[in-house]
Amino acid sequence: MIEVYNKALDTTIKVNRIIGKIEGDKYGPTLVFFGGIHGNETSGVFALKRVFNNIKPAQVKGTTYGISGNLNALEKHKRYMEDDLNRLWTKQQIKSISRKRVLNSDEKELVALFNLLNEILQTNKPPFYFVDLHTTSSKTLPFITINDALINRKFSQQFPVPIVLGIEEYLNGPLLSYINQLGYVSLGFESGQHDDLSAITNSEAFVYLTLVYSGVLDEK
């Protein structure tokens, strides 16, 4: 368990790798939310903590996870320690890291998340939806980022925010690109500026909308 600080709230919370897991009473999809893949972006972690504190198993279908990203960087409130964790997710890099005898802090985080991701895929039922919550260094309106794939377009068009297509053309090794290549819906959500209070509420709202649009949670 680590302590994560958010400047906007001037509050610290304690989280594990799995912030929360809710197994509904009825069959449904599997949703996986990531927060804090970059350790200086804590709004998603705080939003997920709030949501998982409020939702009860009887309200949902399927299984929903909230996952902390770079634990070491989150605790130190740094984007990353040695290597950007959100640039390591290529098959070649994962293979190379798995063969190393000594790993740096961020590579250890990748291995832990990679193993957890595989466990979730092996022990849960489709359809699968993945959402990675982020914030930006400068002030911005909320927006979605996706690899330009039909399954991503169809799902993301339900949300009332702009969509930026084709991030795979400009970034090498994001987590969502790796997941999308496995054949699953994967969305990134940029909720606002790092230390803006609205970044937390925007992330929380986006999580609830995702739960509704995927059929996990009734709109009411």
mmCIF file of N, CA, C and O in Angstrom, residues 135-207:
data_model
loop_
_atom_site.group_PDB
_atom_site.id
_atom_site.type_symbol
_atom_site.label_atom_id
_atom_site.label_comp_id
_atom_site.label_asym_id
_atom_site.label_seq_id
_atom_site.Cartn_x
_atom_site.Cartn_y
_atom_site.Cartn_z
ATOM 1 N N THR A 135 -4.083 13.283 -17.015
ATOM 2 C CA THR A 135 -4.253 14.731 -16.973
ATOM 3 C C THR A 135 -3.120 15.368 -17.767
ATOM 4 O O THR A 135 -2.159 14.705 -18.149
ATOM 5 N N THR A 136 -3.239 16.669 -18.004
ATOM 6 C CA THR A 136 -2.268 17.381 -18.840
ATOM 7 C C THR A 136 -1.538 18.445 -18.036
ATOM 8 O O THR A 136 -2.035 18.927 -17.016
ATOM 9 N N SER A 137 -0.360 18.840 -18.514
ATOM 10 C CA SER A 137 0.438 19.849 -17.813
ATOM 11 C C SER A 137 -0.145 21.241 -17.967
ATOM 12 O O SER A 137 -0.016 22.081 -17.076
ATOM 13 N N SER A 138 -0.797 21.498 -19.094
ATOM 14 C CA SER A 138 -1.414 22.812 -19.313
ATOM 15 C C SER A 138 -2.928 22.705 -19.190
ATOM 16 O O SER A 138 -3.493 21.617 -19.253
ATOM 17 N N LYS A 139 -3.585 23.832 -19.026
ATOM 18 C CA LYS A 139 -5.040 23.846 -18.861
ATOM 19 C C LYS A 139 -5.706 23.453 -20.183
ATOM 20 O O LYS A 139 -5.354 23.960 -21.244
ATOM 21 N N THR A 140 -6.662 22.548 -20.105
ATOM 22 C CA THR A 140 -7.334 22.077 -21.316
ATOM 23 C C THR A 140 -8.730 21.575 -20.976
ATOM 24 O O THR A 140 -9.017 21.223 -19.830
ATOM 25 N N LEU A 141 -9.577 21.529 -21.990
ATOM 26 C CA LEU A 141 -10.869 20.884 -21.838
ATOM 27 C C LEU A 141 -10.673 19.370 -21.886
ATOM 28 O O LEU A 141 -9.706 18.878 -22.478
ATOM 29 N N PRO A 142 -11.563 18.603 -21.280
ATOM 30 C CA PRO A 142 -11.443 17.139 -21.327
ATOM 31 C C PRO A 142 -11.564 16.619 -22.760
ATOM 32 O O PRO A 142 -12.323 17.161 -23.572
ATOM 33 N N PHE A 143 -10.816 15.552 -23.065
ATOM 34 C CA PHE A 143 -10.916 14.922 -24.380
ATOM 35 C C PHE A 143 -10.484 13.467 -24.297
ATOM 36 O O PHE A 143 -9.788 13.058 -23.369
ATOM 37 N N ILE A 144 -10.920 12.695 -25.299
ATOM 38 C CA ILE A 144 -10.595 11.276 -25.410
ATOM 39 C C ILE A 144 -9.475 11.098 -26.420
ATOM 40 O O ILE A 144 -9.434 11.780 -27.449
ATOM 41 N N THR A 145 -8.551 10.172 -26.139
ATOM 42 C CA THR A 145 -7.539 9.776 -27.119
ATOM 43 C C THR A 145 -7.703 8.285 -27.401
ATOM 44 O O THR A 145 -7.879 7.494 -26.480
ATOM 45 N N ILE A 146 -7.661 7.927 -28.688
ATOM 46 C CA ILE A 146 -7.807 6.516 -29.064
ATOM 47 C C ILE A 146 -6.925 6.182 -30.255
ATOM 48 O O ILE A 146 -6.616 7.034 -31.079
ATOM 49 N N ASN A 147 -6.521 4.919 -30.331
ATOM 50 C CA ASN A 147 -5.992 4.395 -31.582
ATOM 51 C C ASN A 147 -7.137 4.384 -32.586
ATOM 52 O O ASN A 147 -8.281 4.073 -32.234
ATOM 53 N N ASP A 148 -6.844 4.690 -33.832
ATOM 54 C CA ASP A 148 -7.902 4.805 -34.829
ATOM 55 C C ASP A 148 -8.351 3.428 -35.313
ATOM 56 O O ASP A 148 -7.997 2.970 -36.389
ATOM 57 N N ALA A 149 -9.138 2.771 -34.457
ATOM 58 C CA ALA A 149 -9.717 1.463 -34.782
ATOM 59 C C ALA A 149 -11.228 1.564 -34.660
ATOM 60 O O ALA A 149 -11.750 2.336 -33.850
ATOM 61 N N LEU A 150 -11.937 0.792 -35.458
ATOM 62 C CA LEU A 150 -13.400 0.883 -35.494
ATOM 63 C C LEU A 150 -14.031 0.610 -34.138
ATOM 64 O O LEU A 150 -14.998 1.269 -33.750
ATOM 65 N N ILE A 151 -13.504 -0.381 -33.393
ATOM 66 C CA ILE A 151 -14.098 -0.704 -32.105
ATOM 67 C C ILE A 151 -13.938 0.456 -31.121
ATOM 68 O O ILE A 151 -14.814 0.696 -30.292
ATOM 69 N N ASN A 152 -12.842 1.184 -31.227
ATOM 70 C CA ASN A 152 -12.637 2.347 -30.362
ATOM 71 C C ASN A 152 -13.548 3.494 -30.769
ATOM 72 O O ASN A 152 -14.128 4.174 -29.920
ATOM 73 N N ARG A 153 -13.666 3.728 -32.064
ATOM 74 C CA ARG A 153 -14.516 4.831 -32.560
ATOM 75 C C ARG A 153 -15.965 4.635 -32.120
ATOM 76 O O ARG A 153 -16.609 5.554 -31.625
ATOM 77 N N LYS A 154 -16.463 3.423 -32.313
ATOM 78 C CA LYS A 154 -17.872 3.142 -32.019
ATOM 79 C C LYS A 154 -18.189 3.407 -30.558
ATOM 80 O O LYS A 154 -19.216 4.020 -30.237
ATOM 81 N N PHE A 155 -17.324 2.954 -29.667
ATOM 82 C CA PHE A 155 -17.595 3.123 -28.237
ATOM 83 C C PHE A 155 -17.366 4.560 -27.796
ATOM 84 O O PHE A 155 -18.166 5.132 -27.045
ATOM 85 N N SER A 156 -16.315 5.198 -28.264
ATOM 86 C CA SER A 156 -15.954 6.537 -27.799
ATOM 87 C C SER A 156 -16.918 7.615 -28.284
ATOM 88 O O SER A 156 -17.048 8.669 -27.650
ATOM 89 N N GLN A 157 -17.619 7.355 -29.387
ATOM 90 C CA GLN A 157 -18.541 8.359 -29.927
ATOM 91 C C GLN A 157 -19.749 8.599 -29.028
ATOM 92 O O GLN A 157 -20.492 9.565 -29.227
ATOM 93 N N GLN A 158 -19.948 7.764 -28.031
ATOM 94 C CA GLN A 158 -21.068 7.964 -27.100
ATOM 95 C C GLN A 158 -20.800 9.090 -26.101
ATOM 96 O O GLN A 158 -21.736 9.641 -25.532
ATOM 97 N N PHE A 159 -19.532 9.442 -25.896
ATOM 98 C CA PHE A 159 -19.172 10.406 -24.859
ATOM 99 C C PHE A 159 -19.258 11.841 -25.377
ATOM 100 O O PHE A 159 -18.905 12.117 -26.519
ATOM 101 N N PRO A 160 -19.710 12.780 -24.517
ATOM 102 C CA PRO A 160 -19.901 14.172 -24.937
ATOM 103 C C PRO A 160 -18.626 15.013 -24.853
ATOM 104 O O PRO A 160 -18.630 16.129 -24.324
ATOM 105 N N VAL A 161 -17.520 14.491 -25.343
ATOM 106 C CA VAL A 161 -16.243 15.215 -25.351
ATOM 107 C C VAL A 161 -15.545 14.984 -26.686
ATOM 108 O O VAL A 161 -15.833 14.005 -27.385
ATOM 109 N N PRO A 162 -14.620 15.868 -27.077
ATOM 110 C CA PRO A 162 -13.879 15.667 -28.332
ATOM 111 C C PRO A 162 -13.040 14.399 -28.307
ATOM 112 O O PRO A 162 -12.616 13.939 -27.245
ATOM 113 N N ILE A 163 -12.804 13.852 -29.497
ATOM 114 C CA ILE A 163 -11.998 12.640 -29.648
ATOM 115 C C ILE A 163 -10.788 12.962 -30.518
ATOM 116 O O ILE A 163 -10.920 13.524 -31.602
ATOM 117 N N VAL A 164 -9.606 12.587 -30.030
ATOM 118 C CA VAL A 164 -8.375 12.726 -30.809
ATOM 119 C C VAL A 164 -7.984 11.342 -31.308
ATOM 120 O O VAL A 164 -7.726 10.436 -30.515
ATOM 121 N N LEU A 165 -7.950 11.195 -32.629
ATOM 122 C CA LEU A 165 -7.674 9.899 -33.241
ATOM 123 C C LEU A 165 -6.189 9.716 -33.537
ATOM 124 O O LEU A 165 -5.455 10.686 -33.749
ATOM 125 N N GLY A 166 -5.767 8.447 -33.570
ATOM 126 C CA GLY A 166 -4.468 8.114 -34.121
ATOM 127 C C GLY A 166 -3.265 8.390 -33.257
ATOM 128 O O GLY A 166 -2.187 8.702 -33.757
ATOM 129 N N ILE A 167 -3.399 8.246 -31.932
ATOM 130 C CA ILE A 167 -2.250 8.508 -31.063
ATOM 131 C C ILE A 167 -1.098 7.542 -31.349
ATOM 132 O O ILE A 167 0.066 7.863 -31.099
ATOM 133 N N GLU A 168 -1.425 6.369 -31.906
ATOM 134 C CA GLU A 168 -0.373 5.384 -32.185
ATOM 135 C C GLU A 168 0.614 5.875 -33.237
ATOM 136 O O GLU A 168 1.726 5.362 -33.361
ATOM 137 N N GLU A 169 0.211 6.893 -34.012
ATOM 138 C CA GLU A 169 1.096 7.431 -35.040
ATOM 139 C C GLU A 169 2.147 8.374 -34.455
ATOM 140 O O GLU A 169 3.137 8.687 -35.108
ATOM 141 N N TYR A 170 1.930 8.837 -33.224
ATOM 142 C CA TYR A 170 2.821 9.841 -32.643
ATOM 143 C C TYR A 170 3.534 9.365 -31.372
ATOM 144 O O TYR A 170 4.560 9.911 -30.999
ATOM 145 N N LEU A 171 2.970 8.370 -30.709
ATOM 146 C CA LEU A 171 3.562 7.860 -29.467
ATOM 147 C C LEU A 171 3.953 6.409 -29.640
ATOM 148 O O LEU A 171 3.174 5.610 -30.167
ATOM 149 N N ASN A 172 5.129 6.055 -29.173
ATOM 150 C CA ASN A 172 5.596 4.675 -29.274
ATOM 151 C C ASN A 172 5.515 3.998 -27.902
ATOM 152 O O ASN A 172 6.156 4.424 -26.951
ATOM 153 N N GLY A 173 4.685 2.963 -27.810
ATOM 154 C CA GLY A 173 4.637 2.165 -26.601
ATOM 155 C C GLY A 173 3.650 2.545 -25.524
ATOM 156 O O GLY A 173 3.855 2.174 -24.362
ATOM 157 N N PRO A 174 2.530 3.252 -25.835
ATOM 158 C CA PRO A 174 1.530 3.484 -24.784
ATOM 159 C C PRO A 174 0.814 2.189 -24.394
ATOM 160 O O PRO A 174 0.646 1.293 -25.224
ATOM 161 N N LEU A 175 0.385 2.124 -23.153
ATOM 162 C CA LEU A 175 -0.353 0.969 -22.647
ATOM 163 C C LEU A 175 -1.569 0.667 -23.512
ATOM 164 O O LEU A 175 -1.827 -0.491 -23.874
ATOM 165 N N LEU A 176 -2.341 1.699 -23.872
ATOM 166 C CA LEU A 176 -3.583 1.480 -24.607
ATOM 167 C C LEU A 176 -3.348 0.939 -26.009
ATOM 168 O O LEU A 176 -4.164 0.177 -26.535
ATOM 169 N N SER A 177 -2.249 1.331 -26.639
ATOM 170 C CA SER A 177 -1.938 0.799 -27.970
ATOM 171 C C SER A 177 -1.674 -0.698 -27.882
ATOM 172 O O SER A 177 -2.119 -1.473 -28.741
ATOM 173 N N TYR A 178 -0.970 -1.110 -26.839
ATOM 174 C CA TYR A 178 -0.703 -2.543 -26.643
ATOM 175 C C TYR A 178 -2.014 -3.305 -26.451
ATOM 176 O O TYR A 178 -2.240 -4.348 -27.079
ATOM 177 N N ILE A 179 -2.894 -2.783 -25.607
ATOM 178 C CA ILE A 179 -4.176 -3.451 -25.345
ATOM 179 C C ILE A 179 -5.034 -3.486 -26.603
ATOM 180 O O ILE A 179 -5.679 -4.491 -26.909
ATOM 181 N N ASN A 180 -5.037 -2.389 -27.350
ATOM 182 C CA ASN A 180 -5.836 -2.328 -28.569
ATOM 183 C C ASN A 180 -5.361 -3.344 -29.600
ATOM 184 O O ASN A 180 -6.161 -3.957 -30.319
ATOM 185 N N GLN A 181 -4.061 -3.567 -29.651
ATOM 186 C CA GLN A 181 -3.506 -4.560 -30.577
ATOM 187 C C GLN A 181 -3.906 -5.983 -30.195
ATOM 188 O O GLN A 181 -3.866 -6.885 -31.035
ATOM 189 N N LEU A 182 -4.299 -6.170 -28.942
ATOM 190 C CA LEU A 182 -4.806 -7.475 -28.514
ATOM 191 C C LEU A 182 -6.253 -7.686 -28.955
ATOM 192 O O LEU A 182 -6.789 -8.785 -28.840
ATOM 193 N N GLY A 183 -6.880 -6.596 -29.430
ATOM 194 C CA GLY A 183 -8.234 -6.693 -29.961
ATOM 195 C C GLY A 183 -9.329 -6.170 -29.052
ATOM 196 O O GLY A 183 -10.509 -6.456 -29.272
ATOM 197 N N TYR A 184 -8.953 -5.366 -28.036
ATOM 198 C CA TYR A 184 -9.941 -4.889 -27.072
ATOM 199 C C TYR A 184 -10.139 -3.373 -27.172
ATOM 200 O O TYR A 184 -9.216 -2.636 -27.519
ATOM 201 N N VAL A 185 -11.337 -2.931 -26.838
ATOM 202 C CA VAL A 185 -11.632 -1.500 -26.782
ATOM 203 C C VAL A 185 -10.735 -0.849 -25.730
ATOM 204 O O VAL A 185 -10.646 -1.343 -24.597
ATOM 205 N N SER A 186 -10.098 0.238 -26.094
ATOM 206 C CA SER A 186 -9.221 0.929 -25.138
ATOM 207 C C SER A 186 -9.262 2.432 -25.401
ATOM 208 O O SER A 186 -8.980 2.885 -26.504
ATOM 209 N N LEU A 187 -9.635 3.175 -24.372
ATOM 210 C CA LEU A 187 -9.760 4.627 -24.468
ATOM 211 C C LEU A 187 -8.847 5.308 -23.456
ATOM 212 O O LEU A 187 -8.690 4.848 -22.333
ATOM 213 N N GLY A 188 -8.272 6.419 -23.874
ATOM 214 C CA GLY A 188 -7.583 7.289 -22.932
ATOM 215 C C GLY A 188 -8.449 8.507 -22.669
ATOM 216 O O GLY A 188 -9.113 9.009 -23.577
ATOM 217 N N PHE A 189 -8.479 8.964 -21.428
ATOM 218 C CA PHE A 189 -9.255 10.164 -21.102
ATOM 219 C C PHE A 189 -8.361 11.169 -20.418
ATOM 220 O O PHE A 189 -7.769 10.893 -19.376
ATOM 221 N N GLU A 190 -8.229 12.348 -21.034
ATOM 222 C CA GLU A 190 -7.479 13.463 -20.463
ATOM 223 C C GLU A 190 -8.497 14.388 -19.800
ATOM 224 O O GLU A 190 -9.301 15.028 -20.474
ATOM 225 N N SER A 191 -8.470 14.443 -18.477
ATOM 226 C CA SER A 191 -9.565 15.084 -17.734
ATOM 227 C C SER A 191 -9.339 16.562 -17.410
ATOM 228 O O SER A 191 -10.236 17.217 -16.891
ATOM 229 N N GLY A 192 -8.154 17.080 -17.709
ATOM 230 C CA GLY A 192 -7.858 18.478 -17.389
ATOM 231 C C GLY A 192 -6.437 18.613 -16.870
ATOM 232 O O GLY A 192 -5.619 17.692 -16.986
ATOM 233 N N GLN A 193 -6.145 19.764 -16.298
ATOM 234 C CA GLN A 193 -4.794 20.045 -15.815
ATOM 235 C C GLN A 193 -4.494 19.248 -14.542
ATOM 236 O O GLN A 193 -5.377 18.999 -13.728
ATOM 237 N N HIS A 194 -3.219 18.874 -14.380
ATOM 238 C CA HIS A 194 -2.804 17.997 -13.271
ATOM 239 C C HIS A 194 -3.421 18.378 -11.917
ATOM 240 O O HIS A 194 -3.977 17.536 -11.229
ATOM 241 N N ASP A 195 -3.255 19.649 -11.534
ATOM 242 C CA ASP A 195 -3.627 20.071 -10.177
ATOM 243 C C ASP A 195 -4.938 20.842 -10.122
ATOM 244 O O ASP A 195 -5.195 21.592 -9.173
ATOM 245 N N ASP A 196 -5.780 20.638 -11.131
ATOM 246 C CA ASP A 196 -7.087 21.293 -11.175
ATOM 247 C C ASP A 196 -8.123 20.371 -10.534
ATOM 248 O O ASP A 196 -8.196 19.177 -10.851
ATOM 249 N N LEU A 197 -8.927 20.915 -9.647
ATOM 250 C CA LEU A 197 -9.951 20.115 -8.969
ATOM 251 C C LEU A 197 -10.922 19.479 -9.965
ATOM 252 O O LEU A 197 -11.379 18.350 -9.766
ATOM 253 N N SER A 198 -11.222 20.196 -11.051
ATOM 254 C CA SER A 198 -12.164 19.659 -12.036
ATOM 255 C C SER A 198 -11.637 18.402 -12.723
ATOM 256 O O SER A 198 -12.415 17.604 -13.253
ATOM 257 N N ALA A 199 -10.314 18.206 -12.715
ATOM 258 C CA ALA A 199 -9.750 17.001 -13.331
ATOM 259 C C ALA A 199 -10.218 15.747 -12.596
ATOM 260 O O ALA A 199 -10.401 14.691 -13.215
ATOM 261 N N ILE A 200 -10.429 15.862 -11.292
ATOM 262 C CA ILE A 200 -10.925 14.725 -10.513
ATOM 263 C C ILE A 200 -12.399 14.477 -10.814
ATOM 264 O O ILE A 200 -12.811 13.346 -11.078
ATOM 265 N N THR A 201 -13.198 15.535 -10.775
ATOM 266 C CA THR A 201 -14.639 15.374 -11.018
ATOM 267 C C THR A 201 -14.908 14.940 -12.459
ATOM 268 O O THR A 201 -15.824 14.159 -12.711
ATOM 269 N N ASN A 202 -14.106 15.439 -13.414
ATOM 270 C CA ASN A 202 -14.262 15.010 -14.805
ATOM 271 C C ASN A 202 -13.934 13.529 -14.959
ATOM 272 O O ASN A 202 -14.630 12.803 -15.670
ATOM 273 N N SER A 203 -12.877 13.087 -14.299
ATOM 274 C CA SER A 203 -12.507 11.663 -14.356
ATOM 275 C C SER A 203 -13.592 10.800 -13.735
ATOM 276 O O SER A 203 -13.960 9.743 -14.265
ATOM 277 N N GLU A 204 -14.110 11.248 -12.611
ATOM 278 C CA GLU A 204 -15.173 10.500 -11.935
ATOM 279 C C GLU A 204 -16.403 10.385 -12.834
ATOM 280 O O GLU A 204 -16.996 9.302 -12.970
ATOM 281 N N ALA A 205 -16.778 11.486 -13.466
ATOM 282 C CA ALA A 205 -17.925 11.483 -14.366
ATOM 283 C C ALA A 205 -17.694 10.547 -15.555
ATOM 284 O O ALA A 205 -18.602 9.825 -15.983
ATOM 285 N N PHE A 206 -16.471 10.557 -16.069
ATOM 286 C CA PHE A 206 -16.152 9.703 -17.217
ATOM 287 C C PHE A 206 -16.231 8.228 -16.839
ATOM 288 O O PHE A 206 -16.694 7.400 -17.630
ATOM 289 N N VAL A 207 -15.795 7.895 -15.645
ATOM 290 C CA VAL A 207 -15.884 6.512 -15.172
ATOM 291 C C VAL A 207 -17.352 6.080 -15.099
ATOM 292 O O VAL A 207 -17.716 4.989 -15.570
#
